[in-house]
Amino acid sequence: MTEQSQPGKPAPSEPATPTEPREMTEARHTMVEKQLLPRGIADPRVIQAMKTTPRHLFLPAEAWPIAYGDHPLAIAAGQTISQPFIVAMMSELLSPLPEDAKVLEIGTGCGYQTAVLVALGYQVHSIERIAELSRGAQKTLGELDSLPAELLVSDGMLGNPSGAPYDAIISTACARKVPPAWIDQVREGGLIITPVKRFGGRQYLMRYTKQGRRLGKDDLGLVRFVPLLRGVE
Ligand code: SAH
């Protein structure tokens, strides 16, 4: 019997990389135990991906002491790295899909959500409109051996027609309405997971399911994301 399978004994905290400081390993496991499990994250694959993806490495060393806190953080170019719970929740919303599903991510940012999606086994294509961020994500993901199928610098509002159809499109930037290109590029029965801004300025996380020419809707509650903007920088 391995140590991990002994009943009642928690799985040991494994470092994500051979040189990882012990405090980072412990902070990541505490994040899973205190922020994700009590709020209902239950898919063992998502829990494992969150336990093994070194969030701090997507941030400058000065931010490591707060890398696993229960909040988003500022990254370069005025953008953010999402709160760990939001990354886990958005990842878990993909769980109905097959394990090797083709997923288009809009808003690579620093690449943390990308790494979690790659750890889950999806074929990930990720778009970022700010070239500087995409370059940083490429470097970190490459060092972690977590590069997705494709990292693109382009306007994600237009999707990526050459790779369509996708099983899902997941956006970490907030749209005013679902861009028509996303609906065109998702397969029948596929998912669009995105924050959407409603009248009054509030943002709601939505999961849409493509059903012929209409979209089935699940409203997952209030969230805060940076806006989905046109063009590239
Ligand atoms: N996925 C990141 C969150 C990044 S914040 C994480 O793991 O934490 C959202 C990102 O969406 C920003 O980097 C922003 O530049 C990007 N973005 C906004 N509008 C976009 C668009 N039209 N196409 C591609 N990326 C966009």
mmCIF file of C-alpha atoms and ligand atoms in Angstrom:
data_model
loop_
_atom_site.group_PDB
_atom_site.id
_atom_site.type_symbol
_atom_site.label_atom_id
_atom_site.label_comp_id
_atom_site.label_asym_id
_atom_site.label_seq_id
_atom_site.Cartn_x
_atom_site.Cartn_y
_atom_site.Cartn_z
ATOM 1 C CA MET A 1 0.000 0.000 0.000
ATOM 2 C CA THR A 2 1.403 3.432 -0.881
ATOM 3 C CA GLU A 3 1.469 6.231 1.648
ATOM 4 C CA GLN A 4 -1.157 8.165 -0.345
ATOM 5 C CA SER A 5 -3.735 5.401 -0.264
ATOM 6 C CA GLN A 6 -3.757 4.874 3.518
ATOM 7 C CA PRO A 7 -7.238 5.669 4.789
ATOM 8 C CA GLY A 8 -7.494 8.768 6.960
ATOM 9 C CA LYS A 9 -3.996 9.944 6.164
ATOM 10 C CA PRO A 10 -3.747 13.154 4.099
ATOM 11 C CA ALA A 11 -1.699 12.971 0.900
ATOM 12 C CA PRO A 12 1.809 14.339 1.510
ATOM 13 C CA SER A 13 2.546 17.845 0.214
ATOM 14 C CA GLU A 14 4.720 17.341 -2.844
ATOM 15 C CA PRO A 15 6.830 20.213 -4.220
ATOM 16 C CA ALA A 16 5.823 21.228 -7.777
ATOM 17 C CA THR A 17 9.471 21.541 -8.836
ATOM 18 C CA PRO A 18 12.624 20.024 -7.271
ATOM 19 C CA THR A 19 13.846 23.447 -6.070
ATOM 20 C CA GLU A 20 10.541 24.736 -4.704
ATOM 21 C CA PRO A 21 10.834 26.395 -1.267
ATOM 22 C CA ARG A 22 8.933 24.399 1.393
ATOM 23 C CA GLU A 23 6.830 27.484 2.290
ATOM 24 C CA MET A 24 5.452 27.635 -1.281
ATOM 25 C CA THR A 25 4.490 23.941 -1.269
ATOM 26 C CA GLU A 26 2.761 24.396 2.070
ATOM 27 C CA ALA A 27 1.027 27.651 1.072
ATOM 28 C CA ARG A 28 -0.386 25.942 -2.044
ATOM 29 C CA HIS A 29 -1.752 23.011 -0.067
ATOM 30 C CA THR A 30 -3.261 25.358 2.520
ATOM 31 C CA MET A 31 -4.893 27.283 -0.378
ATOM 32 C CA VAL A 32 -6.521 24.060 -1.602
ATOM 33 C CA GLU A 33 -7.663 23.024 1.897
ATOM 34 C CA LYS A 34 -8.911 26.452 3.064
ATOM 35 C CA GLN A 35 -10.094 28.217 -0.106
ATOM 36 C CA LEU A 36 -11.174 25.514 -2.575
ATOM 37 C CA LEU A 37 -12.542 22.499 -0.680
ATOM 38 C CA PRO A 38 -14.828 24.457 1.718
ATOM 39 C CA ARG A 39 -16.342 26.341 -1.247
ATOM 40 C CA GLY A 40 -17.289 23.145 -3.025
ATOM 41 C CA ILE A 41 -14.502 22.481 -5.540
ATOM 42 C CA ALA A 42 -14.913 18.708 -5.753
ATOM 43 C CA ASP A 43 -13.505 17.362 -9.053
ATOM 44 C CA PRO A 44 -10.385 15.385 -8.031
ATOM 45 C CA ARG A 45 -8.679 16.305 -11.329
ATOM 46 C CA VAL A 46 -9.147 20.033 -10.635
ATOM 47 C CA ILE A 47 -7.949 19.634 -7.045
ATOM 48 C CA GLN A 48 -4.860 17.784 -8.257
ATOM 49 C CA ALA A 49 -4.144 20.442 -10.934
ATOM 50 C CA MET A 50 -4.449 23.231 -8.337
ATOM 51 C CA LYS A 51 -2.168 21.286 -5.955
ATOM 52 C CA THR A 52 0.535 20.815 -8.558
ATOM 53 C CA THR A 53 0.536 24.143 -10.461
ATOM 54 C CA PRO A 54 3.088 26.537 -8.886
ATOM 55 C CA ARG A 55 1.131 29.808 -8.950
ATOM 56 C CA HIS A 56 4.001 31.787 -7.382
ATOM 57 C CA LEU A 57 6.201 31.166 -10.441
ATOM 58 C CA PHE A 58 3.774 33.256 -12.532
ATOM 59 C CA LEU A 59 4.518 36.233 -10.266
ATOM 60 C CA PRO A 60 7.647 38.282 -9.484
ATOM 61 C CA ALA A 61 9.596 37.013 -6.449
ATOM 62 C CA GLU A 62 8.466 40.018 -4.343
ATOM 63 C CA ALA A 63 4.891 38.729 -4.602
ATOM 64 C CA TRP A 64 5.670 35.135 -3.570
ATOM 65 C CA PRO A 65 4.726 35.668 0.103
ATOM 66 C CA ILE A 66 1.169 36.572 -1.009
ATOM 67 C CA ALA A 67 0.987 34.336 -4.117
ATOM 68 C CA TYR A 68 -1.468 31.861 -2.553
ATOM 69 C CA GLY A 69 -3.726 34.441 -0.860
ATOM 70 C CA ASP A 70 -7.497 34.400 -1.393
ATOM 71 C CA HIS A 71 -7.519 37.293 -3.904
ATOM 72 C CA PRO A 72 -6.467 38.349 -7.410
ATOM 73 C CA LEU A 73 -3.104 40.114 -7.770
ATOM 74 C CA ALA A 74 -1.730 42.766 -10.128
ATOM 75 C CA ILE A 75 0.609 41.539 -12.879
ATOM 76 C CA ALA A 76 2.345 43.500 -15.676
ATOM 77 C CA ALA A 77 0.560 45.887 -18.093
ATOM 78 C CA GLY A 78 -2.217 46.771 -15.610
ATOM 79 C CA GLN A 79 -3.710 43.250 -15.737
ATOM 80 C CA THR A 80 -4.423 40.689 -13.018
ATOM 81 C CA ILE A 81 -3.895 37.051 -12.071
ATOM 82 C CA SER A 82 -7.269 35.654 -11.008
ATOM 83 C CA GLN A 83 -8.070 34.547 -7.443
ATOM 84 C CA PRO A 84 -7.223 30.824 -7.022
ATOM 85 C CA PHE A 85 -10.861 29.898 -6.291
ATOM 86 C CA ILE A 86 -12.035 31.550 -9.532
ATOM 87 C CA VAL A 87 -9.405 29.646 -11.544
ATOM 88 C CA ALA A 88 -10.524 26.391 -9.912
ATOM 89 C CA MET A 89 -14.226 27.161 -10.420
ATOM 90 C CA MET A 90 -13.786 28.095 -14.091
ATOM 91 C CA SER A 91 -11.725 24.941 -14.627
ATOM 92 C CA GLU A 92 -14.358 22.803 -12.921
ATOM 93 C CA LEU A 93 -17.059 24.246 -15.201
ATOM 94 C CA LEU A 94 -15.254 22.410 -18.027
ATOM 95 C CA SER A 95 -15.555 19.043 -16.230
ATOM 96 C CA PRO A 96 -18.479 17.762 -18.373
ATOM 97 C CA LEU A 97 -16.094 17.738 -21.362
ATOM 98 C CA PRO A 98 -13.931 14.777 -22.425
ATOM 99 C CA GLU A 99 -10.461 14.756 -20.820
ATOM 100 C CA ASP A 100 -8.656 15.672 -24.056
ATOM 101 C CA ALA A 101 -11.144 18.386 -25.116
ATOM 102 C CA LYS A 102 -9.979 21.250 -27.322
ATOM 103 C CA VAL A 103 -10.253 24.482 -25.355
ATOM 104 C CA LEU A 104 -9.733 28.059 -26.558
ATOM 105 C CA GLU A 105 -8.710 30.384 -23.713
ATOM 106 C CA ILE A 106 -9.141 34.141 -24.139
ATOM 107 C CA GLY A 107 -6.815 36.210 -21.909
ATOM 108 C CA THR A 108 -3.579 34.258 -21.316
ATOM 109 C CA GLY A 109 -2.318 36.987 -18.966
ATOM 110 C CA CYS A 110 0.618 35.545 -17.008
ATOM 111 C CA GLY A 111 -0.396 32.002 -18.032
ATOM 112 C CA TYR A 112 -1.524 30.589 -14.682
ATOM 113 C CA GLN A 113 -5.009 29.500 -15.803
ATOM 114 C CA THR A 114 -3.377 28.163 -18.995
ATOM 115 C CA ALA A 115 -1.064 25.975 -16.883
ATOM 116 C CA VAL A 116 -4.019 24.623 -14.886
ATOM 117 C CA LEU A 117 -5.887 23.771 -18.122
ATOM 118 C CA VAL A 118 -2.774 22.068 -19.535
ATOM 119 C CA ALA A 119 -2.390 20.103 -16.263
ATOM 120 C CA LEU A 120 -5.995 18.937 -16.711
ATOM 121 C CA GLY A 121 -4.996 17.388 -20.042
ATOM 122 C CA TYR A 122 -6.939 19.686 -22.387
ATOM 123 C CA GLN A 123 -5.590 20.703 -25.814
ATOM 124 C CA VAL A 124 -5.267 24.380 -25.000
ATOM 125 C CA HIS A 125 -5.080 27.251 -27.474
ATOM 126 C CA SER A 126 -4.669 30.563 -25.660
ATOM 127 C CA ILE A 127 -4.957 34.141 -26.951
ATOM 128 C CA GLU A 128 -3.641 37.332 -25.346
ATOM 129 C CA ARG A 129 -3.916 40.838 -26.822
ATOM 130 C CA ILE A 130 -0.842 42.251 -24.988
ATOM 131 C CA ALA A 131 2.343 40.861 -26.571
ATOM 132 C CA GLU A 132 4.470 41.540 -23.457
ATOM 133 C CA LEU A 133 2.199 39.317 -21.329
ATOM 134 C CA SER A 134 2.118 36.525 -23.897
ATOM 135 C CA ARG A 135 5.933 36.527 -24.033
ATOM 136 C CA GLY A 136 6.139 36.289 -20.236
ATOM 137 C CA ALA A 137 3.583 33.467 -20.171
ATOM 138 C CA GLN A 138 5.486 31.596 -22.875
ATOM 139 C CA LYS A 139 8.696 31.800 -20.839
ATOM 140 C CA THR A 140 7.141 30.608 -17.569
ATOM 141 C CA LEU A 141 5.048 27.870 -19.195
ATOM 142 C CA GLY A 142 8.093 26.680 -21.168
ATOM 143 C CA GLU A 143 10.225 26.473 -18.001
ATOM 144 C CA LEU A 144 7.495 24.393 -16.346
ATOM 145 C CA ASP A 145 7.099 22.140 -19.385
ATOM 146 C CA SER A 146 3.443 23.224 -19.507
ATOM 147 C CA LEU A 147 3.274 24.885 -22.917
ATOM 148 C CA PRO A 148 -0.183 24.664 -24.500
ATOM 149 C CA ALA A 149 -0.781 23.636 -28.117
ATOM 150 C CA GLU A 150 -0.751 27.303 -29.154
ATOM 151 C CA LEU A 151 -0.103 30.746 -27.610
ATOM 152 C CA LEU A 152 -1.315 33.563 -29.865
ATOM 153 C CA VAL A 153 -1.114 37.350 -29.724
ATOM 154 C CA SER A 154 -4.353 38.542 -31.289
ATOM 155 C CA ASP A 155 -7.800 39.947 -30.535
ATOM 156 C CA GLY A 156 -9.622 37.130 -28.745
ATOM 157 C CA MET A 157 -12.979 38.750 -29.521
ATOM 158 C CA LEU A 158 -12.484 37.247 -32.972
ATOM 159 C CA GLY A 159 -11.662 33.814 -31.536
ATOM 160 C CA ASN A 160 -9.245 31.741 -33.595
ATOM 161 C CA PRO A 161 -11.122 30.475 -36.660
ATOM 162 C CA SER A 162 -8.253 28.296 -37.924
ATOM 163 C CA GLY A 163 -8.538 25.999 -34.876
ATOM 164 C CA ALA A 164 -12.350 25.773 -34.751
ATOM 165 C CA PRO A 165 -14.487 23.984 -33.761
ATOM 166 C CA TYR A 166 -13.634 24.015 -30.042
ATOM 167 C CA ASP A 167 -15.265 21.970 -27.302
ATOM 168 C CA ALA A 168 -15.149 25.098 -25.140
ATOM 169 C CA ILE A 169 -14.137 28.752 -25.115
ATOM 170 C CA ILE A 170 -13.162 30.139 -21.717
ATOM 171 C CA SER A 171 -12.522 33.840 -21.208
ATOM 172 C CA THR A 172 -10.840 35.508 -18.259
ATOM 173 C CA ALA A 173 -11.778 38.997 -19.508
ATOM 174 C CA CYS A 174 -15.267 40.443 -19.167
ATOM 175 C CA ALA A 175 -17.399 40.861 -22.312
ATOM 176 C CA ARG A 176 -20.420 43.166 -22.738
ATOM 177 C CA LYS A 177 -22.044 40.384 -24.723
ATOM 178 C CA VAL A 178 -20.824 37.052 -26.023
ATOM 179 C CA PRO A 179 -18.841 37.795 -29.207
ATOM 180 C CA PRO A 180 -20.567 36.164 -32.211
ATOM 181 C CA ALA A 181 -17.239 34.603 -33.298
ATOM 182 C CA TRP A 182 -17.204 32.510 -30.117
ATOM 183 C CA ILE A 183 -20.658 31.125 -30.858
ATOM 184 C CA ASP A 184 -19.578 30.280 -34.418
ATOM 185 C CA GLN A 185 -16.383 28.573 -33.260
ATOM 186 C CA VAL A 186 -17.833 26.357 -30.493
ATOM 187 C CA ARG A 187 -19.181 22.959 -31.527
ATOM 188 C CA GLU A 188 -22.799 21.967 -31.000
ATOM 189 C CA GLY A 189 -23.191 21.101 -27.282
ATOM 190 C CA GLY A 190 -19.928 22.935 -26.502
ATOM 191 C CA LEU A 191 -19.420 25.465 -23.711
ATOM 192 C CA ILE A 192 -18.666 29.191 -23.489
ATOM 193 C CA ILE A 193 -17.538 30.230 -20.015
ATOM 194 C CA THR A 194 -17.124 33.965 -19.568
ATOM 195 C CA PRO A 195 -17.855 36.883 -17.284
ATOM 196 C CA VAL A 196 -20.498 39.177 -18.820
ATOM 197 C CA LYS A 197 -21.233 42.764 -17.782
ATOM 198 C CA ARG A 198 -24.896 43.623 -17.285
ATOM 199 C CA PHE A 199 -26.712 46.941 -16.960
ATOM 200 C CA GLY A 200 -25.517 48.718 -13.845
ATOM 201 C CA GLY A 201 -21.973 47.493 -14.427
ATOM 202 C CA ARG A 202 -22.140 44.259 -12.437
ATOM 203 C CA GLN A 203 -20.285 41.256 -13.826
ATOM 204 C CA TYR A 204 -21.688 37.730 -13.736
ATOM 205 C CA LEU A 205 -19.825 34.534 -14.519
ATOM 206 C CA MET A 206 -21.864 32.657 -17.135
ATOM 207 C CA ARG A 207 -21.670 29.200 -18.645
ATOM 208 C CA TYR A 208 -23.430 28.973 -22.013
ATOM 209 C CA THR A 209 -24.118 25.701 -23.817
ATOM 210 C CA LYS A 210 -24.525 25.878 -27.584
ATOM 211 C CA GLN A 211 -27.850 24.328 -28.556
ATOM 212 C CA GLY A 212 -28.471 24.879 -32.256
ATOM 213 C CA ARG A 213 -28.895 28.614 -32.737
ATOM 214 C CA ARG A 214 -29.518 29.378 -29.087
ATOM 215 C CA LEU A 215 -27.417 29.310 -25.943
ATOM 216 C CA GLY A 216 -28.419 27.488 -22.745
ATOM 217 C CA LYS A 217 -27.465 29.684 -19.763
ATOM 218 C CA ASP A 218 -26.152 28.997 -16.256
ATOM 219 C CA ASP A 219 -25.557 32.057 -14.090
ATOM 220 C CA LEU A 220 -22.790 31.383 -11.570
ATOM 221 C CA GLY A 221 -22.881 34.663 -9.670
ATOM 222 C CA LEU A 222 -21.040 37.938 -9.251
ATOM 223 C CA VAL A 223 -17.375 38.190 -10.214
ATOM 224 C CA ARG A 224 -14.793 40.866 -11.109
ATOM 225 C CA PHE A 225 -12.565 40.638 -14.157
ATOM 226 C CA VAL A 226 -10.668 43.106 -16.340
ATOM 227 C CA PRO A 227 -12.555 44.107 -19.517
ATOM 228 C CA LEU A 228 -12.365 42.302 -22.848
ATOM 229 C CA LEU A 229 -10.833 44.930 -25.171
ATOM 230 C CA ARG A 230 -10.482 45.121 -28.940
ATOM 231 C CA GLY A 231 -7.214 45.057 -30.890
ATOM 232 C CA VAL A 232 -3.673 44.139 -29.849
ATOM 233 C CA GLU A 233 -0.922 46.036 -28.004
HETATM 234 N N1 SAH B 1 -5.912 34.079 -17.298
HETATM 235 C C1 SAH B 1 -5.235 34.978 -16.371
HETATM 236 C C2 SAH B 1 -6.074 36.208 -16.113
HETATM 237 C C3 SAH B 1 -5.659 37.300 -17.011
HETATM 238 S S1 SAH B 1 -6.592 38.795 -16.845
HETATM 239 C C4 SAH B 1 -4.891 34.234 -15.101
HETATM 240 O O1 SAH B 1 -4.584 33.076 -15.156
HETATM 241 O O2 SAH B 1 -4.847 34.788 -14.029
HETATM 242 C C5 SAH B 1 -7.371 38.844 -18.447
HETATM 243 C C6 SAH B 1 -6.464 38.991 -19.624
HETATM 244 O O3 SAH B 1 -7.312 39.146 -20.765
HETATM 245 C C7 SAH B 1 -5.563 40.214 -19.617
HETATM 246 O O4 SAH B 1 -4.229 39.801 -19.714
HETATM 247 C C8 SAH B 1 -5.995 41.024 -20.839
HETATM 248 O O5 SAH B 1 -4.930 41.670 -21.508
HETATM 249 C C9 SAH B 1 -6.616 39.944 -21.705
HETATM 250 N N2 SAH B 1 -7.564 40.414 -22.740
HETATM 251 C C10 SAH B 1 -8.480 41.405 -22.667
HETATM 252 N N3 SAH B 1 -9.143 41.529 -23.841
HETATM 253 C C11 SAH B 1 -8.634 40.582 -24.681
HETATM 254 C C12 SAH B 1 -8.881 40.199 -26.029
HETATM 255 N N4 SAH B 1 -9.797 40.832 -26.796
HETATM 256 N N5 SAH B 1 -8.170 39.193 -26.558
HETATM 257 C C13 SAH B 1 -7.220 38.555 -25.836
HETATM 258 N N6 SAH B 1 -6.926 38.858 -24.545
HETATM 259 C C14 SAH B 1 -7.621 39.858 -23.968
#
